[in-house]
PDB file of C-alpha atoms in Angstrom:
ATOM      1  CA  UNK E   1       3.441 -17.041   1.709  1.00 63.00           C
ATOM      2  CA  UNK E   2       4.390 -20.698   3.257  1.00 72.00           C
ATOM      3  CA  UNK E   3       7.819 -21.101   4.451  1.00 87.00           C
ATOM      4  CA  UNK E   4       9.635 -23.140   7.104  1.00 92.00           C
ATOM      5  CA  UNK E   5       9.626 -21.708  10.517  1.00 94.00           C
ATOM      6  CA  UNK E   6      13.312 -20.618  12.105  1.00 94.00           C
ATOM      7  CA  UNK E   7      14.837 -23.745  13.971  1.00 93.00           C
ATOM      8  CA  UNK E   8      14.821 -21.473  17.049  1.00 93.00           C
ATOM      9  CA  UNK E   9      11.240 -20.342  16.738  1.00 96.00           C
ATOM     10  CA  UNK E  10       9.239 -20.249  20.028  1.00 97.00           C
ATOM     11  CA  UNK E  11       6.219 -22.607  20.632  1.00 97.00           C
ATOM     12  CA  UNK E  12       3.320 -21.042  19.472  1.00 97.00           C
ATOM     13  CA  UNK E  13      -0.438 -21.906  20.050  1.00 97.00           C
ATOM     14  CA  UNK E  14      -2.803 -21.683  17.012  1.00 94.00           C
ATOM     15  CA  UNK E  15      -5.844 -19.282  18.881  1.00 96.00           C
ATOM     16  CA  UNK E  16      -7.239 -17.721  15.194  1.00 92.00           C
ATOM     17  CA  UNK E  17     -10.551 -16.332  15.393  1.00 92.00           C
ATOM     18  CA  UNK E  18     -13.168 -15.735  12.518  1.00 92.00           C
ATOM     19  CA  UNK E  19     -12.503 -12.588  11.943  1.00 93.00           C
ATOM     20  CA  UNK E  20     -16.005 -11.243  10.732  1.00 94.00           C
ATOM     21  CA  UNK E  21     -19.359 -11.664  11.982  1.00 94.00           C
ATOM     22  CA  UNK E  22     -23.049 -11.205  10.502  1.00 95.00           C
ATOM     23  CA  UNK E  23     -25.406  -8.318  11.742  1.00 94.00           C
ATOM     24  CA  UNK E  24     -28.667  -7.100  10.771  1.00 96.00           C
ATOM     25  CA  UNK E  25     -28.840  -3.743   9.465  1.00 94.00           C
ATOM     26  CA  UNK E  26     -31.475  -0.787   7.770  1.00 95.00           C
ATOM     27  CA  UNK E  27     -30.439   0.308   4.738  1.00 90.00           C
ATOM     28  CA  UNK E  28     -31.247   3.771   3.405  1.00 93.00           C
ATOM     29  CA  UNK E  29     -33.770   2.008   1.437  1.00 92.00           C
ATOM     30  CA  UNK E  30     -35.648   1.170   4.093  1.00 94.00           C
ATOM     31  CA  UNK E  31     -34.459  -2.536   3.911  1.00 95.00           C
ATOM     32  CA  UNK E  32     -33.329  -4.923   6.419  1.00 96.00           C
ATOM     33  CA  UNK E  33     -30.372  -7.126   5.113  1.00 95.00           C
ATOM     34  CA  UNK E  34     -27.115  -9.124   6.600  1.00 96.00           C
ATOM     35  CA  UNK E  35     -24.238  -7.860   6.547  1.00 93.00           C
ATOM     36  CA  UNK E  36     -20.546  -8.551   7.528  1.00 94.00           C
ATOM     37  CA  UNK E  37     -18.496  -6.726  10.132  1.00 94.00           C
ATOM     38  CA  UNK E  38     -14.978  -7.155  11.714  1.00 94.00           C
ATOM     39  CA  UNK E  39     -14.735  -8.725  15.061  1.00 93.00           C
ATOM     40  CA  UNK E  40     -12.821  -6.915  17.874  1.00 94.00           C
ATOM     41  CA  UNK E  41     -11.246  -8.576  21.163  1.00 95.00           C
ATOM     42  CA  UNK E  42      -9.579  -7.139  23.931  1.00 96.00           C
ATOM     43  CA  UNK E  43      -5.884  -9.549  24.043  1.00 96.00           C
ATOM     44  CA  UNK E  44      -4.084  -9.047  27.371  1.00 96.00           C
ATOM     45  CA  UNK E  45      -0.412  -9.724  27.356  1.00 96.00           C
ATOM     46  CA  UNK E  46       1.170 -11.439  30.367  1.00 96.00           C
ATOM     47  CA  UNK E  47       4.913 -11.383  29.879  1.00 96.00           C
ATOM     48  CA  UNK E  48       6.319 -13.858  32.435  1.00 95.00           C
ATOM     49  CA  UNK E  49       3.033 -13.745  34.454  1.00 94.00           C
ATOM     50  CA  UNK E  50       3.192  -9.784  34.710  1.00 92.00           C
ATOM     51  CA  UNK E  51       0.636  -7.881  33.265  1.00 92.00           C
ATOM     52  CA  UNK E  52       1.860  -5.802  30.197  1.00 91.00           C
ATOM     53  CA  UNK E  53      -0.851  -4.529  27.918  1.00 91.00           C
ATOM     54  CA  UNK E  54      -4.032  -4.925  26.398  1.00 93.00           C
ATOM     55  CA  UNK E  55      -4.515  -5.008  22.804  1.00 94.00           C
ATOM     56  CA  UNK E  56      -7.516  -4.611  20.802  1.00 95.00           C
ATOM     57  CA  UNK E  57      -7.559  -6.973  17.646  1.00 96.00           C
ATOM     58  CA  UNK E  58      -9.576  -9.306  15.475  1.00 95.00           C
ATOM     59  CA  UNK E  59      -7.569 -12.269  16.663  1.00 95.00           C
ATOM     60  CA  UNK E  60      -6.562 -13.353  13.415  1.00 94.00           C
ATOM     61  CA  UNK E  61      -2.860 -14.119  14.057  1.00 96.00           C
ATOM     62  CA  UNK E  62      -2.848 -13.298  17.486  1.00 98.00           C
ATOM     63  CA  UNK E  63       0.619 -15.205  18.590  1.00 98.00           C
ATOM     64  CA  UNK E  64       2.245 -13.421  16.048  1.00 98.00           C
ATOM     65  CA  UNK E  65       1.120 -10.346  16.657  1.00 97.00           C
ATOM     66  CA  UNK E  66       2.227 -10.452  20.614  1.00 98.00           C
ATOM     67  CA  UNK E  67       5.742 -11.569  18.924  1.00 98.00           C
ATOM     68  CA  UNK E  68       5.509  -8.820  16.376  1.00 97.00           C
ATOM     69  CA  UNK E  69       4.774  -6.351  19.265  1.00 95.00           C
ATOM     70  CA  UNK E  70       7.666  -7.610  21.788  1.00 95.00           C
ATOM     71  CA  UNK E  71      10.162  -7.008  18.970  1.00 94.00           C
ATOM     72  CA  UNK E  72       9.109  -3.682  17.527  1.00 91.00           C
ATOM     73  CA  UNK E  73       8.740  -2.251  21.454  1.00 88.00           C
ATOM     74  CA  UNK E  74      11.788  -3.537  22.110  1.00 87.00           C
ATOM     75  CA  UNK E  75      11.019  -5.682  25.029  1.00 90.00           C
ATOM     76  CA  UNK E  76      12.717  -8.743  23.468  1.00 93.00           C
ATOM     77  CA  UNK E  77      16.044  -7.999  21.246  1.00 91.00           C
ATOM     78  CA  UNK E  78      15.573 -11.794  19.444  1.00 94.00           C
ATOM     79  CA  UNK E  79      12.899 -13.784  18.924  1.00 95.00           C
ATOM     80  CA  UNK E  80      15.082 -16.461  20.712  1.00 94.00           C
ATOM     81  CA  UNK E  81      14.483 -14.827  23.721  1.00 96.00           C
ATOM     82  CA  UNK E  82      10.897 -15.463  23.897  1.00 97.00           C
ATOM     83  CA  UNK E  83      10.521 -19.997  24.372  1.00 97.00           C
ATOM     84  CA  UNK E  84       6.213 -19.615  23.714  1.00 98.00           C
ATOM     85  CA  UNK E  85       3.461 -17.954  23.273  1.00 98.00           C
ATOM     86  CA  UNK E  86      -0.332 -19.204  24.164  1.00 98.00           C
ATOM     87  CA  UNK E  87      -3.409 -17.413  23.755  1.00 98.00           C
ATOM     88  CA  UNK E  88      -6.271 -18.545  25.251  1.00 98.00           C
ATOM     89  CA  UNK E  89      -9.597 -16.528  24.112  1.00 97.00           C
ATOM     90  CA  UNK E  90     -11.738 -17.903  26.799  1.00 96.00           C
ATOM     91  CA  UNK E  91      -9.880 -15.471  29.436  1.00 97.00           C
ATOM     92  CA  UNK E  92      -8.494 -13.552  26.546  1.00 97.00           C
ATOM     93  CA  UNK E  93      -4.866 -13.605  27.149  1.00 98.00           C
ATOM     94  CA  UNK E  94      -1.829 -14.034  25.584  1.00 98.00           C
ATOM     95  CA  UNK E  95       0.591 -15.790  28.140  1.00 98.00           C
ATOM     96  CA  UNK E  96       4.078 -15.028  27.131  1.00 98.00           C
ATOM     97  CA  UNK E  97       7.534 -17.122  28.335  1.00 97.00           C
ATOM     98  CA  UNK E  98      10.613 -15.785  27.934  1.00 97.00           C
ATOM     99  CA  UNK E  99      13.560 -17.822  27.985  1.00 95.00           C
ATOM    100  CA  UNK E 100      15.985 -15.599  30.659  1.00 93.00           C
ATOM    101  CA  UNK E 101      13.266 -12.590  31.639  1.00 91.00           C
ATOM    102  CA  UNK E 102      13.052  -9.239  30.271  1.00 89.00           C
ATOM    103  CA  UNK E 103      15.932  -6.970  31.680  1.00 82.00           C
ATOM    104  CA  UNK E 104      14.306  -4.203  34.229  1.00 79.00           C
ATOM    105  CA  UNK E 105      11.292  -4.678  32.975  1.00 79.00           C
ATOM    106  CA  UNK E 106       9.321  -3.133  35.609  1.00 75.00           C
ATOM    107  CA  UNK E 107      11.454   0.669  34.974  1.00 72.00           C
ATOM    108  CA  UNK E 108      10.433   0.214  31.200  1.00 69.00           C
ATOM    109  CA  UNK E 109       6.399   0.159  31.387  1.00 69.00           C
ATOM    110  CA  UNK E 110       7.007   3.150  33.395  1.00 66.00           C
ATOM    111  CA  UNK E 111       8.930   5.071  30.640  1.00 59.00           C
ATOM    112  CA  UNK E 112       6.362   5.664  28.072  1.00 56.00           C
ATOM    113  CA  UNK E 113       5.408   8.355  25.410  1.00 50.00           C
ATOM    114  CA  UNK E 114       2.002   8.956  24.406  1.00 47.00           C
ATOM    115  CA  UNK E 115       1.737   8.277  20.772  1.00 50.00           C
ATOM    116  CA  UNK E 116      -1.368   7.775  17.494  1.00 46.00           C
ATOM    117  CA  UNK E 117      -1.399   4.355  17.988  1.00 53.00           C
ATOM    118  CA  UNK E 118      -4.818   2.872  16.873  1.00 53.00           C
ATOM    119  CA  UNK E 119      -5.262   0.359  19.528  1.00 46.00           C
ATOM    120  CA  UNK E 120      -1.999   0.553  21.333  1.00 50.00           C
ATOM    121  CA  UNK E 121      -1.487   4.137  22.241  1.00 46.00           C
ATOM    122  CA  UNK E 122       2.166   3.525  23.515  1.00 49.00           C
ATOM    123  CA  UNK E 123       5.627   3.193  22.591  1.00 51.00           C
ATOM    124  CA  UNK E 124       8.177   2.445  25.205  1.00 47.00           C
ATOM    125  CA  UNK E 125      11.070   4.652  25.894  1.00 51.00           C
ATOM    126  CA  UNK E 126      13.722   3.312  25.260  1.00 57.00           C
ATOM    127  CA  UNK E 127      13.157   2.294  21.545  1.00 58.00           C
ATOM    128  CA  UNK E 128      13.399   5.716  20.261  1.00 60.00           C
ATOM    129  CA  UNK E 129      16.796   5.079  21.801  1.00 63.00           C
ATOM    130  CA  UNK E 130      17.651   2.029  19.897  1.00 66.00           C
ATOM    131  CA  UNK E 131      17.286   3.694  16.855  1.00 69.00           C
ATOM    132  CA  UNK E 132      20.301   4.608  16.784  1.00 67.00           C
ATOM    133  CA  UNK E 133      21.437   1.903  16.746  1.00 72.00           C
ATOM    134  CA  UNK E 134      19.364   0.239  13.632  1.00 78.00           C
ATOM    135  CA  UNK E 135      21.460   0.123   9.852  1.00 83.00           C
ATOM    136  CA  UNK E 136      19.603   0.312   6.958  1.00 93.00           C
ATOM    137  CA  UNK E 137      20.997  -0.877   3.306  1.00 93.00           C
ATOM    138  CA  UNK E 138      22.381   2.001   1.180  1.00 93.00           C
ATOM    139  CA  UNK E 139      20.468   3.360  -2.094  1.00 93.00           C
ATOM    140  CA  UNK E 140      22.175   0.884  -4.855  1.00 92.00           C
ATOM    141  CA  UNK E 141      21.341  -1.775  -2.674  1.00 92.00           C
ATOM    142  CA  UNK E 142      17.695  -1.158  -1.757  1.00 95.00           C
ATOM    143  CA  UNK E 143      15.862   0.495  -4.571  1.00 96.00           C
ATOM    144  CA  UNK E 144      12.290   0.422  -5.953  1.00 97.00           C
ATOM    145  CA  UNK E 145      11.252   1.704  -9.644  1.00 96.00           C
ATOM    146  CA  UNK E 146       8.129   3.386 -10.910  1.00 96.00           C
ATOM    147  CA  UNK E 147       6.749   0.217 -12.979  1.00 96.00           C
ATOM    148  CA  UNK E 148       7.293  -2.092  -9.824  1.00 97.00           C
ATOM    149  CA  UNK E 149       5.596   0.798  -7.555  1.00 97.00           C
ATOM    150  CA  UNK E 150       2.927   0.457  -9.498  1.00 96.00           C
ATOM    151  CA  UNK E 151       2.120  -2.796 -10.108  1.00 96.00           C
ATOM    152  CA  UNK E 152       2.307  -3.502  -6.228  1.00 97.00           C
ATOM    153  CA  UNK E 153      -0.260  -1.042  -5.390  1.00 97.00           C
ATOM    154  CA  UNK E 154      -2.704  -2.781  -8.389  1.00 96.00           C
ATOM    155  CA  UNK E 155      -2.358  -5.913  -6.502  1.00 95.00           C
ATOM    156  CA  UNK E 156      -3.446  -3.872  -3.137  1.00 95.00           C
ATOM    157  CA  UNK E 157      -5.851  -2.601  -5.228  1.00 93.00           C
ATOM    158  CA  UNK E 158      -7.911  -6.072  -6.288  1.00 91.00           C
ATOM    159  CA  UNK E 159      -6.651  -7.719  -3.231  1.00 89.00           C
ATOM    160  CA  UNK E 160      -9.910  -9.721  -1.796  1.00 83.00           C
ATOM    161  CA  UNK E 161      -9.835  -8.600   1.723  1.00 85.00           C
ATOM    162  CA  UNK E 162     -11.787  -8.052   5.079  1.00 89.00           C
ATOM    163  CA  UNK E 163     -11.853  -4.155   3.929  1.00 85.00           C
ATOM    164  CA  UNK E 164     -13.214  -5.434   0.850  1.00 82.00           C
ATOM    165  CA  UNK E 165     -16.081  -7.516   2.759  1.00 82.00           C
ATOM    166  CA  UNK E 166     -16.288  -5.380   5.786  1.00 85.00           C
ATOM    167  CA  UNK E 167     -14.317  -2.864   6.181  1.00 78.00           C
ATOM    168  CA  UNK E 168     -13.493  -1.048   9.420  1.00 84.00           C
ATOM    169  CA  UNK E 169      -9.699  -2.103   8.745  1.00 92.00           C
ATOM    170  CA  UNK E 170      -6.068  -1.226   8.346  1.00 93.00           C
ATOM    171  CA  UNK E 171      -3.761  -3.781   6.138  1.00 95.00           C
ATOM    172  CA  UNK E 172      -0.051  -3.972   6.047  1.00 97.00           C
ATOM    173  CA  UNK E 173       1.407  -6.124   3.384  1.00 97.00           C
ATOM    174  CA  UNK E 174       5.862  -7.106   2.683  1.00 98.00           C
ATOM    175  CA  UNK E 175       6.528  -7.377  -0.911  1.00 98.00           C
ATOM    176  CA  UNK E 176      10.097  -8.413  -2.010  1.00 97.00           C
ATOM    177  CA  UNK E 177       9.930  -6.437  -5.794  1.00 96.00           C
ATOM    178  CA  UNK E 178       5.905  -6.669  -6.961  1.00 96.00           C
ATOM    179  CA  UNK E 179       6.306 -10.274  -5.313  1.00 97.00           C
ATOM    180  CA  UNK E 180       3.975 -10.644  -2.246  1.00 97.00           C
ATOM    181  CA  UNK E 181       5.591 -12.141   0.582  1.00 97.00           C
ATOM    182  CA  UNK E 182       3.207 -11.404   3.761  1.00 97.00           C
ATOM    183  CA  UNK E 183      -0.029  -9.352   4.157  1.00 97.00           C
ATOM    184  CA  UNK E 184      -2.078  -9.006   7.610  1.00 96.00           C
ATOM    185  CA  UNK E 185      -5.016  -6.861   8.308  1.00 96.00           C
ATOM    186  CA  UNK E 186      -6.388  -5.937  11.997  1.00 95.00           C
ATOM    187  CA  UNK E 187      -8.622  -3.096  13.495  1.00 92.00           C
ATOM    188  CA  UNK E 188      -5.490  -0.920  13.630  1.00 91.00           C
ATOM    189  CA  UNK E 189      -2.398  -0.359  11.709  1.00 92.00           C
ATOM    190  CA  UNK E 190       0.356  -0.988  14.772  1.00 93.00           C
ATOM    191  CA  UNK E 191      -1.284  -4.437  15.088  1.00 95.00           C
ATOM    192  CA  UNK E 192      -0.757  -5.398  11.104  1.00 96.00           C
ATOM    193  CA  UNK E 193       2.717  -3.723  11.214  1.00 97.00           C
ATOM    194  CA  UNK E 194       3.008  -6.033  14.486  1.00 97.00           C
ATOM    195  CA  UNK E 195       1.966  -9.224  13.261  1.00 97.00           C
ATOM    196  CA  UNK E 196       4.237  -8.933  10.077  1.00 98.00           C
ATOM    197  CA  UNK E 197       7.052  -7.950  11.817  1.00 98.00           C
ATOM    198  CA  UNK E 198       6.444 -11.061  14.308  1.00 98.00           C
ATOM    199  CA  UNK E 199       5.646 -13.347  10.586  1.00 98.00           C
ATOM    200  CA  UNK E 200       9.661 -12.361   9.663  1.00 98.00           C
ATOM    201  CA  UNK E 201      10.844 -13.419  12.995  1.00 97.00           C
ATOM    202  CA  UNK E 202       9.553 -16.604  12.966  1.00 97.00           C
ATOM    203  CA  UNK E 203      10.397 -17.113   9.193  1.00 97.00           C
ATOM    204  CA  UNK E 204      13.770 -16.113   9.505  1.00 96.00           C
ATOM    205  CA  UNK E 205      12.704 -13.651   6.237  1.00 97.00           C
ATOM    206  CA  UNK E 206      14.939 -10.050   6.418  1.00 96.00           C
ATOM    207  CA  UNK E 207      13.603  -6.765   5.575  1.00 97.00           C
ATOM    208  CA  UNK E 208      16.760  -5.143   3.448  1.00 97.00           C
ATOM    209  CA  UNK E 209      15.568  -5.939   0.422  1.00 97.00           C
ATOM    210  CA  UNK E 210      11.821  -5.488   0.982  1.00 98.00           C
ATOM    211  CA  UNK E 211       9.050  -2.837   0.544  1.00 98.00           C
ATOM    212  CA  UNK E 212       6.296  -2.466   3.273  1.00 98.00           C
ATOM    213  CA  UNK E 213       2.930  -1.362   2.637  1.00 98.00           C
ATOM    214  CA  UNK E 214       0.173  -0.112   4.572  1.00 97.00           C
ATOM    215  CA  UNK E 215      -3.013   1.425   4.364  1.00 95.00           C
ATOM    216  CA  UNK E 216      -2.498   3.873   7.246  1.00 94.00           C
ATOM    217  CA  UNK E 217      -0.928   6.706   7.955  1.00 94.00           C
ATOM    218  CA  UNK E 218       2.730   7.360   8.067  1.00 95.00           C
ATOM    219  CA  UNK E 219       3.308   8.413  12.204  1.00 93.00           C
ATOM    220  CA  UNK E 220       6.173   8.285  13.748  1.00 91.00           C
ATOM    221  CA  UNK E 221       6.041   5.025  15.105  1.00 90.00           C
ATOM    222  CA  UNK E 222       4.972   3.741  11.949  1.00 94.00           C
ATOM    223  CA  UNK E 223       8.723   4.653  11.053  1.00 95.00           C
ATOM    224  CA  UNK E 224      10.056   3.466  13.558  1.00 92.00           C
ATOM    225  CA  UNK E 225       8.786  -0.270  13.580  1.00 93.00           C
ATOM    226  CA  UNK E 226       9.468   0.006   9.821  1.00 96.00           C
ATOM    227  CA  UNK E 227      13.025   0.900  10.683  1.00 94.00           C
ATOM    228  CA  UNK E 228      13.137  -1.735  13.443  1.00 93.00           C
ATOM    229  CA  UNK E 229      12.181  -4.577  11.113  1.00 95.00           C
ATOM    230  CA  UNK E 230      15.024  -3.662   8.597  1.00 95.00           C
ATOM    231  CA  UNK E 231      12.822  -2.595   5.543  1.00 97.00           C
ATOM    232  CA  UNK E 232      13.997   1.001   4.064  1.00 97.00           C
ATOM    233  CA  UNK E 233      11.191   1.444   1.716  1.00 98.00           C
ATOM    234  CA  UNK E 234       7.164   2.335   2.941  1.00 98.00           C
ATOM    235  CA  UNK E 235       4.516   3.029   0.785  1.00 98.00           C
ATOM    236  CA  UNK E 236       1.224   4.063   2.035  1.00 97.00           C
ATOM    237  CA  UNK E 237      -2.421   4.763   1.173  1.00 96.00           C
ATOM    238  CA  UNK E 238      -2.107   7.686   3.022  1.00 96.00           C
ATOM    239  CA  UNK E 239      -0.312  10.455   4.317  1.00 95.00           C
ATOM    240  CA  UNK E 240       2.485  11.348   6.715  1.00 96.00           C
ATOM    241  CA  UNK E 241       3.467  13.273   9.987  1.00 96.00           C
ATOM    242  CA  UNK E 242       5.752  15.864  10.332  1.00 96.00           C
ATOM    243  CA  UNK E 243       7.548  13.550  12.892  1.00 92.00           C
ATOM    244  CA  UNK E 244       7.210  10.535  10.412  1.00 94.00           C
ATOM    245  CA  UNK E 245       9.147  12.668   7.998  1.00 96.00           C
ATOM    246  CA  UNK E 246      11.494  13.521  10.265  1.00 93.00           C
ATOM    247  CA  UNK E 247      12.556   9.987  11.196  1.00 92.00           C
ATOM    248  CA  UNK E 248      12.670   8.953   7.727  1.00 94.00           C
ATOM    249  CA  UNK E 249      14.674  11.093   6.659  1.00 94.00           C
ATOM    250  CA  UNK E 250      17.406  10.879   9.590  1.00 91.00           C
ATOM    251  CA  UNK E 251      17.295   6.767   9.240  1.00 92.00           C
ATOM    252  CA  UNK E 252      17.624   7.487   5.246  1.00 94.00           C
ATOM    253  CA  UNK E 253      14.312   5.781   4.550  1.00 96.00           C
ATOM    254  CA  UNK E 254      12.379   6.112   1.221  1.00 97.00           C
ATOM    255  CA  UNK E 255       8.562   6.977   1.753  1.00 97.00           C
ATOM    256  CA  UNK E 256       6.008   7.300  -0.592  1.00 97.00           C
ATOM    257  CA  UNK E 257       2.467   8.302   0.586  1.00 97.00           C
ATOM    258  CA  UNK E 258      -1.289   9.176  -0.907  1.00 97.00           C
ATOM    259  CA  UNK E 259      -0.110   5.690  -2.901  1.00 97.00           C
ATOM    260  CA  UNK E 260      -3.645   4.906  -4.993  1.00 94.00           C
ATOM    261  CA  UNK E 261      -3.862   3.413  -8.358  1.00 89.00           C
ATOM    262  CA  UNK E 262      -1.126   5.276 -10.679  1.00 90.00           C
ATOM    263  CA  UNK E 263      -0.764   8.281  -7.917  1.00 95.00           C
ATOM    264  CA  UNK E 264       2.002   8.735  -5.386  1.00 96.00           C
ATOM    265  CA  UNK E 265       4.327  11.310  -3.697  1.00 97.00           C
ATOM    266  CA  UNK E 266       7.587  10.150  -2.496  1.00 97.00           C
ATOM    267  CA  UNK E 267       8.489  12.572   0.304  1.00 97.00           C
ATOM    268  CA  UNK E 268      11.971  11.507   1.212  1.00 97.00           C
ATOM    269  CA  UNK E 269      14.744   9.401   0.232  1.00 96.00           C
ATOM    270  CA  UNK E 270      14.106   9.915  -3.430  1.00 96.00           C
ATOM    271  CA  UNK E 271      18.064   8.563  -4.126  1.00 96.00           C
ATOM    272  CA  UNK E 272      16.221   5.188  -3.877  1.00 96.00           C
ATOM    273  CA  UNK E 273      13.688   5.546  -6.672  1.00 97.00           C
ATOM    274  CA  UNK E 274      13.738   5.180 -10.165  1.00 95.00           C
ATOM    275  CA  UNK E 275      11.337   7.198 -11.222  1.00 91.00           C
ATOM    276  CA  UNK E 276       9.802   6.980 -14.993  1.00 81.00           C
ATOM    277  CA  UNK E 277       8.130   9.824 -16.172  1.00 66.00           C
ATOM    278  CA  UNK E 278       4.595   8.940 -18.229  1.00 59.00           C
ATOM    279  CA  UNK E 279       4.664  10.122 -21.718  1.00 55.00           C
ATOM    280  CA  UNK E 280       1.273  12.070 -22.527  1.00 54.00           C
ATOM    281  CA  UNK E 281      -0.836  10.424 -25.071  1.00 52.00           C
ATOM    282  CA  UNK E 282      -1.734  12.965 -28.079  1.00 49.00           C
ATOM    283  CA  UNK E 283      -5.338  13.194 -29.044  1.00 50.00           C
ATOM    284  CA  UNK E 284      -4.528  11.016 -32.146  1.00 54.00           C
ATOM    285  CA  UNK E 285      -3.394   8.240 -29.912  1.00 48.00           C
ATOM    286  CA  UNK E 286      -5.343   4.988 -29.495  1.00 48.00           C
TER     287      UNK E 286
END
């Protein structure tokens, strides 16, 4: 979705990659054909010349996702903090500038917990901290019903995609009602959730009154960076954690998992649904 970038944005380079490439494969046929597969690159992240981690990603939105990352670790508290971002694929590093440093950063890399993270594997220690201090919108004023639910996942559902061409992908998607606002797909689901999270910051667009998808599981720090970003409603393709549960339902989120065509479960915050139960068709119905 176009809008106008926040007056206070940081400088960002434009470093997209084609995100596919062709290969020759054997089919069970016995026949040699091209196909498509995602790309993968290893991104190192530099944050005010000091080595911070390397992520693995198809270098679609790359700037965003580093900004998207910053935030949802906690590293940055504003996206004012950071003045640019430029990623440079030849050396394959994202060089990050921050505006006043980040605050003992050197004690934070070393306070990690070990976590699911396709392609990221850590979450620093301190944000499970700053949870507590994150406010979500009550249940009148963030709500979802069953006919919205399901016309969001239909549009998931005929999406054209890299999945769709290639698969080997996780997408995240931010719809305000059934309205699409944002969707992002990478080799793992922290960078989508990432690179959305960093496509709000820039926009200026708030997550109250939104409803994040995703195609992957429902971990822990799934819920967190879901919390982080504002948005009190998740819906996933798949499942959830026990942990994942237990977050959502301290923060008061809504989630709804196993989310496929006209199937769902909602497995907390239920005071934020509408539910509408289907009325059986009789055997005389059309």
């Amino acid at each position: 979705m176009a809008l106008p970038c926040r007056s206070d944005a940081p400088r960002l380079s434009r470093a997209r990659c084609a995100v596919v490439r062709p290969i020759r494969i054997l089919d069970q046929q016995g026949e040699h054909r091209q196909i498509d597969i995602p790309t993968e690159r290893p991104l190192t992240l530099y944050v005010d010349k000091r080595e911070l981690v390397t992520l693995m990603t198809l270098g679609a939105n790359p700037e965003l996702l580093v900004l998207g990352y910053l935030l949802n670790q906690g590293l940055v508290a504003d996206m004012a903090e950071v003045d640019g971002i430029d990623v440079d694929w030849s050396v394959e590093a994202a060089a990050v500038r921050t505006r006043h440093g980040v605050a003992d950063l050197g004690a934070r890399l070393q306070r990690r917990v070990v976590t699911t993270g396709c392609g990221q594997g850590t979450v620093f220690g301190d944000a499970m901290a700053q949870l507590g201090q994150t406010r979500l919108p009550d249940a009148q004023a963030a709500r979802l019903n069953h006919a919205t639910l399901t016309r969001l996942l239909e549009q998931m559902k005929l999406r054209d995609s890299v999945h769709r061409q290639a698969g080997s992908v996780h997408g995240c998607a931010l719809f305000l009602g059934d309205a699409l606002q944002c969707f992002v797909e990478d080799v793992g689901r922290h960078n989508a959730i990432d690179t959305v999270a960093g496509w709000m910051a820039v926009h200026g667009v708030p997550g109250g009154d939104k409803v994040f998808y995703t195609t992957g599981r429902l971990t822990s720090e799934m819920v967190i960076k879901s919390a982080r970003m504002g948005v009190p409603i998740i819906v996933s393709r798949n499942g959830v954690t026990a942990m994942g549960h237990q977050l959502a339902e301290t923060l008061g989120m809504t989630l709804f998992g196993r989310a496929a065509g006209r199937h769902f479960l909602c497995y907390t915050g239920f005071e934020r649904f509408d539910a509408e139960a289907e009325t059986p068709q009789s055997a005389d119905s059309p």
